[in-house]
Amino acid sequence: MALAAGARGPVRALLLAGAGLARRAAGGGGDGARRFSSQRVLVEPDPAAGVAVMRFKNPPVNSLSLQFLTEFVISLEKLENDKGFRGVVLTSDCPSVFSAGLDLTEMCGRNPAHYAEYWKAVQELWLRLYLSNLVLVAAINGACPAGGCLMALTCDYRVMADNPKYTIGLNETQLGIVAPFWFKDTLVNTVGHRVAEQALQLGLLFPPAEALRVGLVDRVVPEDQVQSTALSVMAQWMAIPEHARQLTKRLMRKATADHLLRQRDADVQNFVSFVSRDSIQKSLQAYLKRLRQKKG
Amino acid sequence: MALAAGARGPVRALLLAGAGLARRAAGGGGDGARRFSSQRVLVEPDPAAGVAVMRFKNPPVNSLSLQFLTEFVISLEKLENDKGFRGVVLTSDCPSVFSAGLDLTEMCGRNPAHYAEYWKAVQELWLRLYLSNLVLVAAINGACPAGGCLMALTCDYRVMADNPKYTIGLNETQLGIVAPFWFKDTLVNTVGHRVAEQALQLGLLFPPAEALRVGLVDRVVPEDQVQSTALSVMAQWMAIPEHARQLTKRLMRKATADHLLRQRDADVQNFVSFVSRDSIQKSLQAYLKRLRQKKG
Amino acid sequence: MALAAGARGPVRALLLAGAGLARRAAGGGGDGARRFSSQRVLVEPDPAAGVAVMRFKNPPVNSLSLQFLTEFVISLEKLENDKGFRGVVLTSDCPSVFSAGLDLTEMCGRNPAHYAEYWKAVQELWLRLYLSNLVLVAAINGACPAGGCLMALTCDYRVMADNPKYTIGLNETQLGIVAPFWFKDTLVNTVGHRVAEQALQLGLLFPPAEALRVGLVDRVVPEDQVQSTALSVMAQWMAIPEHARQLTKRLMRKATADHLLRQRDADVQNFVSFVSRDSIQKSLQAYLKRLRQKKG
């Protein structure tokens, strides 16, 4: 209870800080179903089932820009507060990519205040997802590195497409950066300490079969069955008495969330001073340049 | 040492509180072997081997009534204090059920003082078993849900009958209730965080083969070999130098036990206020009514 | 940072205390490659690869004598401080044995000051290895019980020879002693709580196939390919951006190391009073006598 209240404060601050953005993102009125959707997050509600599908639509790779994060958290909060919905499937509207993770352009060539705002929004995304009262099922229909993997790991269940071109993992070290401790905690809770230690140090990206073997995902199915499988898994989870399931989820996850909540400001400061370093800025800029050349 | 002393205090209080009961349960004298047995817990000592088999006999389903808990803890304490015994096999004398777990009639239509007394007895059972200096092997010869599963999880080794009708798990959410944190801690220590998270949220009951696969039990054997297998496993554990094994067990389990010992009173209060709720009382009564109609 | 500084202090103290020994061990001058080697630890540097192989040469069984520990820590520190080296393979120069672990003669018939000095050196070995900035790969080419297993567990990756005569595990209870909590923590981090609980209580020694199954080692290969496999694994680890990998390793291991650092003195006191007991001295002497009779 204290925890939920604690999480709510900062999010409200975040939303107020980006209020113009939020208003734009949320739109003004419309019918019940459409009012959930924003530019970057399509919400397809199925009120009869009490389930909504949230589709990430931030082309080309669903990177977690500040605007995407803001719209996502607003859409999620609406579903949390609507008693008609008890489960959400997270999936991608972009071909071949679930989410590429953090948006490097938010971390590059900006000022410290921007870095801080951005990092708070990433923290907020994780806190909202990890402690969500909704049943969350990830329908992983594309590549799922770094922050994309983090979003999948916050879900209660992960279904992945059986396409060996798609991989999943926290590959931060491959880019020369370090996954924050709460990314690490989330991974350890999912695959255990030893698999996490090796995967994080090497920045491993697991193809579906390997991801299943180490427990990074729970089921691998043909690509065209990812969403239907996610929905049938959802039905199993929704059959459980609601309040008991929510309290049990909190029982499992509260200590991990508290770990971040206790040092949220320090974690922001740590991020800001890290990305502000010349060496990091240079390597991020070089990396972005290579990305742009690839596309061009 | 501090821990053992701490655990001893409350149990003594429990025993004094229920002293009439305890005297009845323990019987008055008789020969060495018989003096261990009570109405609801049959103790079959094999002094030559230094092993005793404790059979739960609280028909029809070995529910953990206050009387059963009291008799069980007394019998266990006698074995702990008898230097002739170093290992105990826990098994059921009732057909098809190891133990159905907590006795809902103790949680329904009583007063807060009764709920508190009951919950302290459940805590005591777990503390005594989880930190027992004896080698404990569970011979799971029947269904093993909820509190029955908890008892099995406190053992050093679990042998289960290969009968797909028997299942094992902490299925509390299926009944609309939440496993206490120390049930959760015990499960996490056995199967890891991720399996525990899913199993607890969904209230999963695992058939023997699945239970073996996730590590909820250690061996699955034909039903008529459960006890003999438990005894041969016991021989392996008893071959280890006693004191080193006991200290090692404590090294592994002390932090988990301390977690409850630190907040034992709060945990009792939490239980009392939870079961005292009208909504919980109504759902427990409805559930008990359905159970009685099934039997009738 | 604070941690590294904390670890450095005691080691300096250790080295000063045994300065004569250290000087002898380290040798005086010579060319770059040879200066790393000592009597008991052969260092084979491959500067082009940035990798060194450290071979334990303390016949007959590479027991962790005080002199071995001192020489080992000095050699390791030199490699840590030499920017030309980023990875180290640990292996044995003695046939059939990786390391037999603690040297019982250091724990037998000496005075408390000696026991304390010895135990600090064992702690130092673990702290240095567990938090090493180098990539460490164990090439386990022989038996690997107790302290030998501990050394292997501190590495980032373990390759073991496929020889069923070789076993690995923390078998302390078999000798009537108890693995210290930081041995236990290291094991739990590698194989999880349940496997560790059973393995530690029973003092299990796992043959290679079993060790692989429970995650005690990462790869099992024919005996003549142990070192080459270790070196090819090393190449994979060395391809990761250095600083990010080091920080990630620390992220995974710092809490476990802090656990010992917080109570290092108490742990020494605990060891000294344990081995000083008459009963332990008698059983160690009896054990050593049997060992000598075997050899003779």
Short mmCIF file of N, CA, C and O in Angstrom, two decimals, chain A residues 146-212:
data_model
loop_
_atom_site.label_atom_id
_atom_site.label_comp_id
_atom_site.label_asym_id
_atom_site.label_seq_id
_atom_site.Cartn_x
_atom_site.Cartn_y
_atom_site.Cartn_z
N ALA A 146 17.78 -5.45 -24.84
CA ALA A 146 17.91 -4.35 -23.86
C ALA A 146 16.58 -3.95 -23.22
O ALA A 146 15.89 -4.77 -22.65
N GLY A 147 16.20 -2.68 -23.35
CA GLY A 147 14.97 -2.19 -22.75
C GLY A 147 13.73 -2.93 -23.24
O GLY A 147 12.73 -3.02 -22.50
N GLY A 148 13.78 -3.46 -24.45
CA GLY A 148 12.66 -4.27 -24.94
C GLY A 148 12.54 -5.54 -24.12
O GLY A 148 11.45 -5.96 -23.72
N CYS A 149 13.69 -6.14 -23.85
CA CYS A 149 13.73 -7.34 -23.00
C CYS A 149 13.24 -7.00 -21.60
O CYS A 149 12.48 -7.77 -20.99
N LEU A 150 13.65 -5.84 -21.09
CA LEU A 150 13.20 -5.44 -19.75
C LEU A 150 11.67 -5.40 -19.68
O LEU A 150 11.07 -5.90 -18.73
N MET A 151 11.03 -4.80 -20.70
CA MET A 151 9.57 -4.74 -20.71
C MET A 151 8.98 -6.14 -20.70
O MET A 151 8.03 -6.43 -19.96
N ALA A 152 9.54 -7.03 -21.51
CA ALA A 152 9.03 -8.40 -21.55
C ALA A 152 9.19 -9.08 -20.19
O ALA A 152 8.30 -9.80 -19.73
N LEU A 153 10.33 -8.81 -19.52
CA LEU A 153 10.61 -9.46 -18.23
C LEU A 153 9.66 -9.01 -17.13
O LEU A 153 9.50 -9.69 -16.12
N THR A 154 9.05 -7.83 -17.28
CA THR A 154 8.12 -7.37 -16.25
C THR A 154 6.77 -8.10 -16.34
O THR A 154 5.97 -7.99 -15.42
N CYS A 155 6.55 -8.78 -17.46
CA CYS A 155 5.25 -9.44 -17.64
C CYS A 155 5.15 -10.70 -16.79
O CYS A 155 6.13 -11.21 -16.26
N ASP A 156 3.93 -11.21 -16.67
CA ASP A 156 3.70 -12.43 -15.90
C ASP A 156 4.01 -13.68 -16.73
O ASP A 156 4.26 -14.74 -16.16
N TYR A 157 4.03 -13.51 -18.05
CA TYR A 157 4.26 -14.66 -18.94
C TYR A 157 4.76 -14.12 -20.27
O TYR A 157 4.34 -13.05 -20.71
N ARG A 158 5.65 -14.88 -20.90
CA ARG A 158 6.25 -14.46 -22.15
C ARG A 158 6.09 -15.54 -23.23
O ARG A 158 6.55 -16.66 -23.06
N VAL A 159 5.41 -15.14 -24.33
CA VAL A 159 5.28 -16.02 -25.50
C VAL A 159 6.13 -15.41 -26.60
O VAL A 159 6.01 -14.21 -26.87
N MET A 160 6.99 -16.22 -27.22
CA MET A 160 7.89 -15.66 -28.25
C MET A 160 7.71 -16.39 -29.58
O MET A 160 7.47 -17.60 -29.61
N ALA A 161 7.83 -15.63 -30.65
CA ALA A 161 7.74 -16.22 -32.00
C ALA A 161 8.95 -17.10 -32.29
O ALA A 161 10.08 -16.74 -31.96
N ASP A 162 8.68 -18.23 -32.90
CA ASP A 162 9.72 -19.21 -33.21
C ASP A 162 10.48 -18.81 -34.47
O ASP A 162 10.47 -19.53 -35.47
N ASN A 163 11.10 -17.67 -34.44
CA ASN A 163 11.84 -17.17 -35.59
C ASN A 163 13.27 -16.92 -35.13
O ASN A 163 13.52 -15.99 -34.34
N PRO A 164 14.22 -17.72 -35.60
CA PRO A 164 15.59 -17.62 -35.07
C PRO A 164 16.25 -16.28 -35.36
O PRO A 164 17.30 -15.97 -34.78
N LYS A 165 15.61 -15.45 -36.22
CA LYS A 165 16.17 -14.11 -36.44
C LYS A 165 15.89 -13.19 -35.25
O LYS A 165 16.55 -12.18 -35.07
N TYR A 166 14.87 -13.54 -34.47
CA TYR A 166 14.56 -12.73 -33.31
C TYR A 166 15.37 -13.23 -32.12
O TYR A 166 15.46 -14.43 -31.89
N THR A 167 15.93 -12.31 -31.40
CA THR A 167 16.66 -12.68 -30.19
C THR A 167 16.20 -11.81 -29.04
O THR A 167 15.60 -10.75 -29.25
N ILE A 168 16.48 -12.27 -27.83
CA ILE A 168 16.06 -11.55 -26.63
C ILE A 168 17.18 -11.57 -25.61
O ILE A 168 17.88 -12.59 -25.45
N GLY A 169 17.39 -10.44 -24.92
CA GLY A 169 18.41 -10.41 -23.88
C GLY A 169 18.77 -8.99 -23.49
O GLY A 169 18.41 -8.03 -24.17
N LEU A 170 19.47 -8.90 -22.37
CA LEU A 170 19.98 -7.60 -21.92
C LEU A 170 21.42 -7.49 -22.42
O LEU A 170 22.36 -7.95 -21.79
N ASN A 171 21.59 -6.89 -23.58
CA ASN A 171 22.88 -6.88 -24.29
C ASN A 171 23.67 -5.60 -24.08
O ASN A 171 24.51 -5.24 -24.90
N GLU A 172 23.39 -4.91 -22.96
CA GLU A 172 24.00 -3.60 -22.74
C GLU A 172 25.53 -3.61 -22.87
O GLU A 172 26.12 -2.69 -23.45
N THR A 173 26.19 -4.62 -22.30
CA THR A 173 27.67 -4.59 -22.34
C THR A 173 28.19 -4.56 -23.78
O THR A 173 29.26 -4.01 -24.02
N GLN A 174 27.46 -5.16 -24.69
CA GLN A 174 27.90 -5.16 -26.10
C GLN A 174 28.02 -3.72 -26.63
O GLN A 174 28.79 -3.46 -27.55
N LEU A 175 27.23 -2.81 -26.07
CA LEU A 175 27.30 -1.40 -26.46
C LEU A 175 28.24 -0.61 -25.56
O LEU A 175 28.33 0.62 -25.67
N GLY A 176 28.90 -1.30 -24.64
CA GLY A 176 29.82 -0.61 -23.74
C GLY A 176 29.15 0.03 -22.54
O GLY A 176 29.77 0.82 -21.83
N ILE A 177 27.87 -0.28 -22.33
CA ILE A 177 27.20 0.29 -21.16
C ILE A 177 26.79 -0.82 -20.19
O ILE A 177 26.95 -2.01 -20.47
N VAL A 178 26.30 -0.43 -19.03
CA VAL A 178 26.02 -1.38 -17.96
C VAL A 178 24.53 -1.34 -17.64
O VAL A 178 23.96 -0.27 -17.45
N ALA A 179 23.91 -2.49 -17.59
CA ALA A 179 22.50 -2.54 -17.20
C ALA A 179 22.37 -2.07 -15.76
O ALA A 179 23.16 -2.46 -14.90
N PRO A 180 21.39 -1.20 -15.47
CA PRO A 180 21.18 -0.74 -14.09
C PRO A 180 20.83 -1.93 -13.18
O PRO A 180 20.39 -2.97 -13.65
N PHE A 181 20.99 -1.71 -11.88
CA PHE A 181 20.80 -2.84 -10.95
C PHE A 181 19.38 -3.39 -10.99
O PHE A 181 19.17 -4.57 -10.77
N TRP A 182 18.40 -2.57 -11.34
CA TRP A 182 17.03 -3.09 -11.34
C TRP A 182 16.74 -3.87 -12.61
O TRP A 182 15.89 -4.76 -12.60
N PHE A 183 17.43 -3.59 -13.72
CA PHE A 183 17.38 -4.50 -14.86
C PHE A 183 17.94 -5.86 -14.41
O PHE A 183 17.37 -6.91 -14.67
N LYS A 184 19.09 -5.80 -13.73
CA LYS A 184 19.75 -7.02 -13.25
C LYS A 184 18.84 -7.79 -12.31
O LYS A 184 18.67 -9.01 -12.45
N ASP A 185 18.24 -7.09 -11.34
CA ASP A 185 17.35 -7.78 -10.38
C ASP A 185 16.21 -8.49 -11.11
O ASP A 185 15.83 -9.61 -10.76
N THR A 186 15.64 -7.81 -12.10
CA THR A 186 14.52 -8.40 -12.85
C THR A 186 14.98 -9.66 -13.58
O THR A 186 14.27 -10.67 -13.61
N LEU A 187 16.17 -9.61 -14.15
CA LEU A 187 16.70 -10.78 -14.86
C LEU A 187 17.00 -11.93 -13.90
O LEU A 187 16.65 -13.09 -14.17
N VAL A 188 17.64 -11.61 -12.77
CA VAL A 188 17.95 -12.65 -11.79
C VAL A 188 16.66 -13.33 -11.31
O VAL A 188 16.60 -14.55 -11.18
N ASN A 189 15.62 -12.54 -11.06
CA ASN A 189 14.35 -13.12 -10.63
C ASN A 189 13.77 -14.08 -11.68
O ASN A 189 12.99 -14.96 -11.35
N THR A 190 14.15 -13.88 -12.92
CA THR A 190 13.57 -14.70 -14.00
C THR A 190 14.41 -15.94 -14.31
O THR A 190 13.86 -17.03 -14.47
N VAL A 191 15.72 -15.78 -14.40
CA VAL A 191 16.56 -16.91 -14.84
C VAL A 191 17.56 -17.37 -13.79
O VAL A 191 18.33 -18.31 -14.05
N GLY A 192 17.58 -16.73 -12.62
CA GLY A 192 18.52 -17.13 -11.58
C GLY A 192 19.84 -16.40 -11.70
O GLY A 192 20.14 -15.75 -12.72
N HIS A 193 20.65 -16.51 -10.65
CA HIS A 193 21.86 -15.70 -10.53
C HIS A 193 22.92 -16.09 -11.56
O HIS A 193 23.52 -15.23 -12.22
N ARG A 194 23.16 -17.37 -11.76
CA ARG A 194 24.26 -17.79 -12.62
C ARG A 194 24.01 -17.48 -14.09
O ARG A 194 24.88 -16.96 -14.79
N VAL A 195 22.81 -17.81 -14.57
CA VAL A 195 22.50 -17.51 -15.97
C VAL A 195 22.55 -16.00 -16.18
O VAL A 195 23.08 -15.52 -17.18
N ALA A 196 22.04 -15.24 -15.20
CA ALA A 196 22.03 -13.79 -15.32
C ALA A 196 23.46 -13.24 -15.36
O ALA A 196 23.78 -12.35 -16.15
N GLU A 197 24.32 -13.78 -14.51
CA GLU A 197 25.70 -13.29 -14.45
C GLU A 197 26.40 -13.43 -15.80
O GLU A 197 27.05 -12.51 -16.29
N GLN A 198 26.23 -14.61 -16.40
CA GLN A 198 26.88 -14.85 -17.68
C GLN A 198 26.21 -14.03 -18.79
O GLN A 198 26.89 -13.39 -19.60
N ALA A 199 24.89 -14.03 -18.80
CA ALA A 199 24.16 -13.32 -19.86
C ALA A 199 24.45 -11.82 -19.82
O ALA A 199 24.62 -11.18 -20.86
N LEU A 200 24.51 -11.26 -18.62
CA LEU A 200 24.74 -9.81 -18.49
C LEU A 200 26.17 -9.43 -18.83
O LEU A 200 26.42 -8.42 -19.49
N GLN A 201 27.13 -10.23 -18.36
CA GLN A 201 28.52 -9.89 -18.65
C GLN A 201 28.79 -9.96 -20.15
O GLN A 201 29.46 -9.10 -20.71
N LEU A 202 28.27 -11.00 -20.79
CA LEU A 202 28.53 -11.18 -22.23
C LEU A 202 27.54 -10.42 -23.10
O LEU A 202 27.69 -10.37 -24.32
N GLY A 203 26.51 -9.85 -22.48
CA GLY A 203 25.49 -9.16 -23.27
C GLY A 203 24.79 -10.10 -24.24
O GLY A 203 24.53 -9.75 -25.39
N LEU A 204 24.49 -11.30 -23.77
CA LEU A 204 23.96 -12.35 -24.65
C LEU A 204 22.57 -12.03 -25.18
O LEU A 204 21.69 -11.58 -24.43
N LEU A 205 22.37 -12.28 -26.44
CA LEU A 205 21.05 -12.24 -27.07
C LEU A 205 20.68 -13.68 -27.44
O LEU A 205 21.37 -14.32 -28.23
N PHE A 206 19.61 -14.19 -26.85
CA PHE A 206 19.24 -15.59 -27.01
C PHE A 206 18.22 -15.78 -28.13
O PHE A 206 17.17 -15.12 -28.13
N PRO A 207 18.48 -16.69 -29.06
CA PRO A 207 17.42 -17.06 -30.00
C PRO A 207 16.31 -17.77 -29.23
O PRO A 207 16.53 -18.24 -28.10
N PRO A 208 15.11 -17.87 -29.83
CA PRO A 208 13.94 -18.37 -29.09
C PRO A 208 14.17 -19.70 -28.35
O PRO A 208 13.83 -19.80 -27.16
N ALA A 209 14.78 -20.67 -29.02
CA ALA A 209 14.93 -21.99 -28.38
C ALA A 209 15.82 -21.88 -27.14
O ALA A 209 15.54 -22.50 -26.10
N GLU A 210 16.89 -21.10 -27.25
CA GLU A 210 17.79 -20.91 -26.11
C GLU A 210 17.11 -20.12 -24.99
O GLU A 210 17.29 -20.39 -23.81
N ALA A 211 16.35 -19.12 -25.40
CA ALA A 211 15.63 -18.29 -24.42
C ALA A 211 14.67 -19.16 -23.62
O ALA A 211 14.52 -18.99 -22.40
N LEU A 212 14.04 -20.10 -24.30
CA LEU A 212 13.12 -21.02 -23.62
C LEU A 212 13.88 -21.92 -22.65
O LEU A 212 13.46 -22.16 -21.52
#
